[in-house]
JSON list of C-alpha atoms and ligand atoms in Angstrom, two decimals:
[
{"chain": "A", "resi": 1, "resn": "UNK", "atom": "CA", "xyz": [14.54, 5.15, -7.51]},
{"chain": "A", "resi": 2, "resn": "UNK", "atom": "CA", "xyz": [14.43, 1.98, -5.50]},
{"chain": "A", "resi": 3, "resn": "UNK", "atom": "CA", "xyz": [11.53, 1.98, -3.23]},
{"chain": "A", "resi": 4, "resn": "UNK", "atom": "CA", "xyz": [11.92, 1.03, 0.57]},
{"chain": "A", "resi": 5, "resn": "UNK", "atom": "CA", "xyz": [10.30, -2.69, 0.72]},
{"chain": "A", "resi": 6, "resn": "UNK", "atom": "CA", "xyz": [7.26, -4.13, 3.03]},
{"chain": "A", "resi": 7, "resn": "UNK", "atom": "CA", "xyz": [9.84, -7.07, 4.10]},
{"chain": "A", "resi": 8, "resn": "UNK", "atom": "CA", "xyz": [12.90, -5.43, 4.92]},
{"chain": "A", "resi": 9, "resn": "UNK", "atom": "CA", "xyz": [15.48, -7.15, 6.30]},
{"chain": "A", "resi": 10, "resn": "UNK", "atom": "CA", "xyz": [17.20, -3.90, 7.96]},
{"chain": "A", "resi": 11, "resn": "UNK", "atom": "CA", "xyz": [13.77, -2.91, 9.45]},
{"chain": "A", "resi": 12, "resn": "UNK", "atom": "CA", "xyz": [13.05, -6.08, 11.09]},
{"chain": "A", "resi": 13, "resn": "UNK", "atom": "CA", "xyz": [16.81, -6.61, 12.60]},
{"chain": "A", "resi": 14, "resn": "UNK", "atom": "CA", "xyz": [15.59, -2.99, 14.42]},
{"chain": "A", "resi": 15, "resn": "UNK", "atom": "CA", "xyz": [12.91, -4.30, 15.38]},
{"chain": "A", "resi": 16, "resn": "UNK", "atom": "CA", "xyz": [14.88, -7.00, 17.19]},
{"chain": "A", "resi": 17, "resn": "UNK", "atom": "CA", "xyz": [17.10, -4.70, 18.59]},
{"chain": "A", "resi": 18, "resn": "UNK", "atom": "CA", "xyz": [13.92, -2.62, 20.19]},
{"chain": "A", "resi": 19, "resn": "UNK", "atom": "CA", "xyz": [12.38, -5.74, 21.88]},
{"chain": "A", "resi": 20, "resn": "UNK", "atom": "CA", "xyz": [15.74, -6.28, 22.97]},
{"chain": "A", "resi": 21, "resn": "UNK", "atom": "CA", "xyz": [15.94, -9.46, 21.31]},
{"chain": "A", "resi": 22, "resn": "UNK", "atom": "CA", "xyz": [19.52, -8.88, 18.81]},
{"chain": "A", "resi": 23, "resn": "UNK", "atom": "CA", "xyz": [22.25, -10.92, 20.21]},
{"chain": "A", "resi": 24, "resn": "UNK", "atom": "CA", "xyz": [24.57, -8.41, 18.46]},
{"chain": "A", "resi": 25, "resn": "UNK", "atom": "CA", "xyz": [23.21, -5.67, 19.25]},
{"chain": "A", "resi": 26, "resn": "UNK", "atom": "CA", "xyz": [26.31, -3.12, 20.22]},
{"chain": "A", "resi": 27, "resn": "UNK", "atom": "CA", "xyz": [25.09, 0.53, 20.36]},
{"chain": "A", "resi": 28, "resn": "UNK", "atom": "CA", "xyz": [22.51, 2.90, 19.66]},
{"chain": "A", "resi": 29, "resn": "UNK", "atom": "CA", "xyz": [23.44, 6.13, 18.52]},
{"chain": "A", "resi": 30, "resn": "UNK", "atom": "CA", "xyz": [20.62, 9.07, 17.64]},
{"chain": "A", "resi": 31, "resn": "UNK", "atom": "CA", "xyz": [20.22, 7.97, 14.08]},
{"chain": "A", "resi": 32, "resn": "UNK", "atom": "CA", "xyz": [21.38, 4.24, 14.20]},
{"chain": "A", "resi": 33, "resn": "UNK", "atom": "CA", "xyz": [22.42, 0.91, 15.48]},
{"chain": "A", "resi": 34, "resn": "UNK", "atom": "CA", "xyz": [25.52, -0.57, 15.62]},
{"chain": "A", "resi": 35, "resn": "UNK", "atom": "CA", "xyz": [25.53, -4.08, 15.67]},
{"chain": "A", "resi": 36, "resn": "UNK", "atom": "CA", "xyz": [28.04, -7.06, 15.11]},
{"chain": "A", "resi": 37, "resn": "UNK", "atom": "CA", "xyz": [27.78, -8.60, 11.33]},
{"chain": "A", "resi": 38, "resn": "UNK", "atom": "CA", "xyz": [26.20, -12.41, 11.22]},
{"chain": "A", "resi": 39, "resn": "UNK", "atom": "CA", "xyz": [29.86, -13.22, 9.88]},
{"chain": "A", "resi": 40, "resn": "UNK", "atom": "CA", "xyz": [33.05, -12.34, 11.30]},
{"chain": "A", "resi": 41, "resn": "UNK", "atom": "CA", "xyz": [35.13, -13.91, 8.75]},
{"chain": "A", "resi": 42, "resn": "UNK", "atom": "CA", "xyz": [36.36, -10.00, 8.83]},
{"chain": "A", "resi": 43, "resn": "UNK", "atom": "CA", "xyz": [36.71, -9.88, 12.55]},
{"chain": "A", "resi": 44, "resn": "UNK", "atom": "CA", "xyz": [35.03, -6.74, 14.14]},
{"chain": "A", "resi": 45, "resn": "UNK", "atom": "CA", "xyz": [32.78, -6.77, 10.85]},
{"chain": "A", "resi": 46, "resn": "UNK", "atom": "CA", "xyz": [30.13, -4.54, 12.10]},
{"chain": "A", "resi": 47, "resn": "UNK", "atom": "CA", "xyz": [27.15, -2.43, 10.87]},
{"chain": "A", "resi": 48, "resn": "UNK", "atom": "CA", "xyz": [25.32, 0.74, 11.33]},
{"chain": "A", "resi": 49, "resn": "UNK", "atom": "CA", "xyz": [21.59, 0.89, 10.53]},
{"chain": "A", "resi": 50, "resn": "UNK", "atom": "CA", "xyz": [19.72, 4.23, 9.98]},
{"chain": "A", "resi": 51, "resn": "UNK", "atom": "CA", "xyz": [16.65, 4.54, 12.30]},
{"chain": "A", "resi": 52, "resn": "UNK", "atom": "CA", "xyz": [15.37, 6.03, 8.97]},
{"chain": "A", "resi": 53, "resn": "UNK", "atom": "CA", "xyz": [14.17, 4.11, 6.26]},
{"chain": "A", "resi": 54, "resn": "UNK", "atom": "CA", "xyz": [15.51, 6.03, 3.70]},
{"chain": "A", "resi": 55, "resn": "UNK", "atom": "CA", "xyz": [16.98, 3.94, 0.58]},
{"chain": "A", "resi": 56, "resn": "UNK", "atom": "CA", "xyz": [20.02, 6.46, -0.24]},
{"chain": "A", "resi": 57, "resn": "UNK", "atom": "CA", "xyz": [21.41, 8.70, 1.36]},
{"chain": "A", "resi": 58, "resn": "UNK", "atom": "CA", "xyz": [20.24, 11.59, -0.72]},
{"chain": "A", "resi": 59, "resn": "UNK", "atom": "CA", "xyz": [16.60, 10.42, 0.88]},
{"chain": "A", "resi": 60, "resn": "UNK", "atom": "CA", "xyz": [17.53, 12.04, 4.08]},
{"chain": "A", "resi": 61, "resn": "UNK", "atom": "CA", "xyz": [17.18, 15.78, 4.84]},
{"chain": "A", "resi": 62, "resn": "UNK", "atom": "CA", "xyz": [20.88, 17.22, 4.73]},
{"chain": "A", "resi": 63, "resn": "UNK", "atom": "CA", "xyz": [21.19, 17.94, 8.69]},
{"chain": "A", "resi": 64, "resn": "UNK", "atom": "CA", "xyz": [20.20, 14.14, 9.12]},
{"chain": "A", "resi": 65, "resn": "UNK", "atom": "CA", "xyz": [22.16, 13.06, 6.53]},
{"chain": "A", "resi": 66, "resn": "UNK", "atom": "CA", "xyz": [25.34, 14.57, 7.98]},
{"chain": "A", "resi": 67, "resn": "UNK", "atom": "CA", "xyz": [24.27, 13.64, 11.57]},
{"chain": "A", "resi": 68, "resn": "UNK", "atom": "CA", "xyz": [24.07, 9.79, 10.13]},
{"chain": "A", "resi": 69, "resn": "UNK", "atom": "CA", "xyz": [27.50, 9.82, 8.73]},
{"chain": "A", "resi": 70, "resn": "UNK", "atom": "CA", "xyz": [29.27, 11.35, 11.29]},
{"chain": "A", "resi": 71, "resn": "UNK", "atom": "CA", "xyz": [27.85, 8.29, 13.39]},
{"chain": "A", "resi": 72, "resn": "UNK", "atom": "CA", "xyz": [28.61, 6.47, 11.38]},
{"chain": "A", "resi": 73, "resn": "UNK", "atom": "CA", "xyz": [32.89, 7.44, 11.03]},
{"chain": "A", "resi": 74, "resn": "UNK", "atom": "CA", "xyz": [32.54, 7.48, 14.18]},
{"chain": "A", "resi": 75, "resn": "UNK", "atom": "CA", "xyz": [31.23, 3.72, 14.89]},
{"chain": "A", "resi": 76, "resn": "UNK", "atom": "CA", "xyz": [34.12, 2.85, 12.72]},
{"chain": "A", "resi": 77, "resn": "UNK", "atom": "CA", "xyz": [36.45, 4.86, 14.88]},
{"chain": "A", "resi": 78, "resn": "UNK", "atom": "CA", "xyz": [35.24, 2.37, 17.61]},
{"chain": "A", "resi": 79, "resn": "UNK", "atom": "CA", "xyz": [35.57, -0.76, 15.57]},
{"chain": "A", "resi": 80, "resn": "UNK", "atom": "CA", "xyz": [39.39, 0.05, 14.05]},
{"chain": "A", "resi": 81, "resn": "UNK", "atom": "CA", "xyz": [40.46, 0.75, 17.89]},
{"chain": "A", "resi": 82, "resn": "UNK", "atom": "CA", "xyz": [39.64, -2.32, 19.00]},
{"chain": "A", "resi": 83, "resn": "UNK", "atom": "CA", "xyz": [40.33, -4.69, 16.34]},
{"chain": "A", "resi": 84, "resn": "UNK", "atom": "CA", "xyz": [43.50, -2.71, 15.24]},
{"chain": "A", "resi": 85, "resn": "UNK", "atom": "CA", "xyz": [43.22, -3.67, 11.77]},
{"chain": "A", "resi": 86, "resn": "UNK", "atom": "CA", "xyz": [45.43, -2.91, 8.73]},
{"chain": "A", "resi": 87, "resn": "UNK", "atom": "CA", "xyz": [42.35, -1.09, 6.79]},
{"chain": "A", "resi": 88, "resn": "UNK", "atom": "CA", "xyz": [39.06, -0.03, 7.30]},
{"chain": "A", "resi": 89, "resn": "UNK", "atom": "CA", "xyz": [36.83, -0.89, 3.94]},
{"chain": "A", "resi": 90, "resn": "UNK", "atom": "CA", "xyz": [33.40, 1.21, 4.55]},
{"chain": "A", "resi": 91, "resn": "UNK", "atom": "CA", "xyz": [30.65, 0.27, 2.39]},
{"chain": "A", "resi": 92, "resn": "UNK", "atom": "CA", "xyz": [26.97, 1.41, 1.61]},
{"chain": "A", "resi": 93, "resn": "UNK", "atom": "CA", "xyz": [25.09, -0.79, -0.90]},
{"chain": "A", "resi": 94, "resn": "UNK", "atom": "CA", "xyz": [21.38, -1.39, -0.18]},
{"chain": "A", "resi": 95, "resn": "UNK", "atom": "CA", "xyz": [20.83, -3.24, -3.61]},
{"chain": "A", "resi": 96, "resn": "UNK", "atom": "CA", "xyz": [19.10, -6.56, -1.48]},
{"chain": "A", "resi": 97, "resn": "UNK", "atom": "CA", "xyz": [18.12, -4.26, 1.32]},
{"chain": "A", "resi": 98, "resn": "UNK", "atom": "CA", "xyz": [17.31, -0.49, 0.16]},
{"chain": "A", "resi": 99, "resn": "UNK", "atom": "CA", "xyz": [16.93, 0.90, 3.56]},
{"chain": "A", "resi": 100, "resn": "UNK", "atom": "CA", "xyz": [20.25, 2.66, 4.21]},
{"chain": "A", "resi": 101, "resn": "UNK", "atom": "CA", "xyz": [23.02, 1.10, 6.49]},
{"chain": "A", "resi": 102, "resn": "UNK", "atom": "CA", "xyz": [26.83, 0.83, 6.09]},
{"chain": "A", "resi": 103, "resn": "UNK", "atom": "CA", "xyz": [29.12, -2.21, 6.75]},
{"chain": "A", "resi": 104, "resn": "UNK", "atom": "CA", "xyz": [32.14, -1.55, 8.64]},
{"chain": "A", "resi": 105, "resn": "UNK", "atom": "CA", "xyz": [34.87, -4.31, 7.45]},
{"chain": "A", "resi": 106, "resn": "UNK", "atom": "CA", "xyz": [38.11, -4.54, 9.32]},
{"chain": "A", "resi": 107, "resn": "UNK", "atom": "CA", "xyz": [40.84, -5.94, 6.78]},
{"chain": "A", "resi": 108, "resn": "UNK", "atom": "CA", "xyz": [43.69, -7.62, 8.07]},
{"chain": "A", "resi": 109, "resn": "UNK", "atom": "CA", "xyz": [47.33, -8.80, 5.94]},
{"chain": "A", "resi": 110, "resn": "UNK", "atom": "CA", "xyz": [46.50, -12.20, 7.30]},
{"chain": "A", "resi": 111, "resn": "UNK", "atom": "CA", "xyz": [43.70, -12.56, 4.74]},
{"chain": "A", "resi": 112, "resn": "UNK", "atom": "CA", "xyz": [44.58, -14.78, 2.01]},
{"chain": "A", "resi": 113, "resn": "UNK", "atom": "CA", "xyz": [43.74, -11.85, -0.67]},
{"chain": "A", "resi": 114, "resn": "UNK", "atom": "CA", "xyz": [44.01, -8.50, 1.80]},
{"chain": "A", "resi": 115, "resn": "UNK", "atom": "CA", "xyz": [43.72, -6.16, -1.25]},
{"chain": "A", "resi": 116, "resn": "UNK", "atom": "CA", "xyz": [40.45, -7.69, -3.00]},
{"chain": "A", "resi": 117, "resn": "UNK", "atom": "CA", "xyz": [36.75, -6.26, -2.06]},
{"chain": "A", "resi": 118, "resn": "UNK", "atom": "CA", "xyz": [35.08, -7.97, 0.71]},
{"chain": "A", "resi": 119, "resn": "UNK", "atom": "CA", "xyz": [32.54, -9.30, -1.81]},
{"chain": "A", "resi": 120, "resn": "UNK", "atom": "CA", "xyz": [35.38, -11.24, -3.44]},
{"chain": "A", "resi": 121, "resn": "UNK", "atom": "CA", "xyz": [37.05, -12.96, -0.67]},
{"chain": "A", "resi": 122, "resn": "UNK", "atom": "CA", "xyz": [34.60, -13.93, 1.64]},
{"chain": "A", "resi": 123, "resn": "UNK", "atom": "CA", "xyz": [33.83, -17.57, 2.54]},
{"chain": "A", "resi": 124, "resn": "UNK", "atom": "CA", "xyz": [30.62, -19.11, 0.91]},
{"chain": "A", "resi": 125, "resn": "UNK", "atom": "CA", "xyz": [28.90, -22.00, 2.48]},
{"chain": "A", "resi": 126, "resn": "UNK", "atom": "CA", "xyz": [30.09, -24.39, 4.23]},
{"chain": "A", "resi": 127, "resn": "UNK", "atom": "CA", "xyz": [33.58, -22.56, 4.68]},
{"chain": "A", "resi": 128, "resn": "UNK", "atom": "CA", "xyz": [31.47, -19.37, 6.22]},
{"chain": "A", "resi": 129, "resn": "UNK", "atom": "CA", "xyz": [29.68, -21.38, 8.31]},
{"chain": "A", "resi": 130, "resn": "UNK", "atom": "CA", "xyz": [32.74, -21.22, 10.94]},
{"chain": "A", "resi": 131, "resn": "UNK", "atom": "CA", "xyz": [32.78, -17.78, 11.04]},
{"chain": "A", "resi": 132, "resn": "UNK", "atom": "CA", "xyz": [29.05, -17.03, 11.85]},
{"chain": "A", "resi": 133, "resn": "UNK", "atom": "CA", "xyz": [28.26, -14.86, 14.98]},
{"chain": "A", "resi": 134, "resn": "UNK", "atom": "CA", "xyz": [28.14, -16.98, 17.97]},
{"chain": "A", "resi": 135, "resn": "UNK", "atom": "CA", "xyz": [27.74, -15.31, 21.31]},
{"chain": "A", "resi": 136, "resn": "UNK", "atom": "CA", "xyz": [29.66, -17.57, 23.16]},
{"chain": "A", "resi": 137, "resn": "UNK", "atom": "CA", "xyz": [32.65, -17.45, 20.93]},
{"chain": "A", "resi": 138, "resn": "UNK", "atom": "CA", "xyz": [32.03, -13.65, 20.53]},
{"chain": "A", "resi": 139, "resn": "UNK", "atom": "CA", "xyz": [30.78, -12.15, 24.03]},
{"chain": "A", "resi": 140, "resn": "UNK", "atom": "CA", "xyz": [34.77, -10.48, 24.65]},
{"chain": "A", "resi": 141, "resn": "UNK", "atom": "CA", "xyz": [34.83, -8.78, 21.07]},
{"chain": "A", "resi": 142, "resn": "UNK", "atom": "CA", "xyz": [30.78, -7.64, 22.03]},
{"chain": "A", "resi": 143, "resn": "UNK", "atom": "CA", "xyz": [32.20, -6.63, 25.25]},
{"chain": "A", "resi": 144, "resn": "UNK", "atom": "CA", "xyz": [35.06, -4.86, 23.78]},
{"chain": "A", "resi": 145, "resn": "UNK", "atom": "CA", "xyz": [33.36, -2.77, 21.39]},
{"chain": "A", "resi": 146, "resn": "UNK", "atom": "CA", "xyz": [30.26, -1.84, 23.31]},
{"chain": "A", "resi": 147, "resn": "UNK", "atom": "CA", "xyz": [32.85, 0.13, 25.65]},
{"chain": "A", "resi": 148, "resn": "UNK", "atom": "CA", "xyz": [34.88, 1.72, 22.98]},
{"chain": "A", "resi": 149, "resn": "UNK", "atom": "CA", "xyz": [31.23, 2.61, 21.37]},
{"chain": "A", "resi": 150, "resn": "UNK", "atom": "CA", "xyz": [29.65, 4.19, 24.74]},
{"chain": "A", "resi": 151, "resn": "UNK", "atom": "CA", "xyz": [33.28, 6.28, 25.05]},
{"chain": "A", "resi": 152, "resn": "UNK", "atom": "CA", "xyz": [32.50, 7.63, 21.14]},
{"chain": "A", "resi": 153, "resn": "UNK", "atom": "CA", "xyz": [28.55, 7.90, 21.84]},
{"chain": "A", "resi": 154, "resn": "UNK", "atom": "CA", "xyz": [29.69, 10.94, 24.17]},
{"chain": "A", "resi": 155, "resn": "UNK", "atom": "CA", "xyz": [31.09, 12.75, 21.53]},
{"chain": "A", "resi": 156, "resn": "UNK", "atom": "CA", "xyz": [27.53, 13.34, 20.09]},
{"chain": "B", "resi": 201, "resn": "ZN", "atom": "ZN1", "xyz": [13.59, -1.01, 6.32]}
]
């Protein structure tokens, strides 16, 4: 079973978000944060952290386990009103990062290849460059789904 690592990316993005220092920081929820992705190549790509370092979700006790992924639909309720996209894709990997979060990937029939994974079709490089967070360019969308996420934190 992987092991949860001393340099993890997920826990030190948390720690940003507690010394209020994430720039896409959108929500906290009881067991997570929801915060913009680095790239919004997928616009409205957004993901929810567990405030638990577990690796899988089979790590956390079942009441917290449930808790997490009803947060969780429900952060991608949020999301899929606002960006009104054609699909949700909902993924939980952890292989670079085993401390358990989700992405939240809005897919859209504008995409050159709507029906590959996200894996497969995102920019590389130079090309995803253009699409990396900027909170300038972003601040409406961050506006925009911290409201819709506050309206769904009230259904905990
Ligand atoms: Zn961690």
């Amino acid at each position: 079973m992987a092991q949860h690592p001393s340099d993890c990316d997920i826990c030190r993005r948390i720690s940003q978000i507690q010394s209020g220092n994430h720039p896409a920081f959108l929500a906290e929820f009881p067991t997570g944060y929801a915060v913009l992705g680095d790239n919004q190549f997928f616009r409205g790509y957004t993901l929810f952290l567990c405030k638990h370092p577990a690796p899988d979700l089979e790590n956390l006790p079942r009441d917290l386990r449930f808790q997490f992924l009803r947060e969780m639909a429900l952060v991608s309720e949020a999301v899929s009103k606002v960006v009104q996209p054609h699909k949700m894709n909902v993924e939980s990997l952890g292989n670079m990062a085993p401390h358990l979060h989700f992405h939240l990937f809005p897919r859209y029939l504008s995409e050159s290849e709507p029906t590959k994974p996200v894996w497969l079709t995102m920019p590389q490089g130079d090309e995803a460059e253009k699409y990396a967070f900027d909170a300038a360019r972003d601040a409406e969308l961050v506006r925009q789904l911290r409201g819709a996420l506050e309206e769904q934190n009230g259904e905990i």
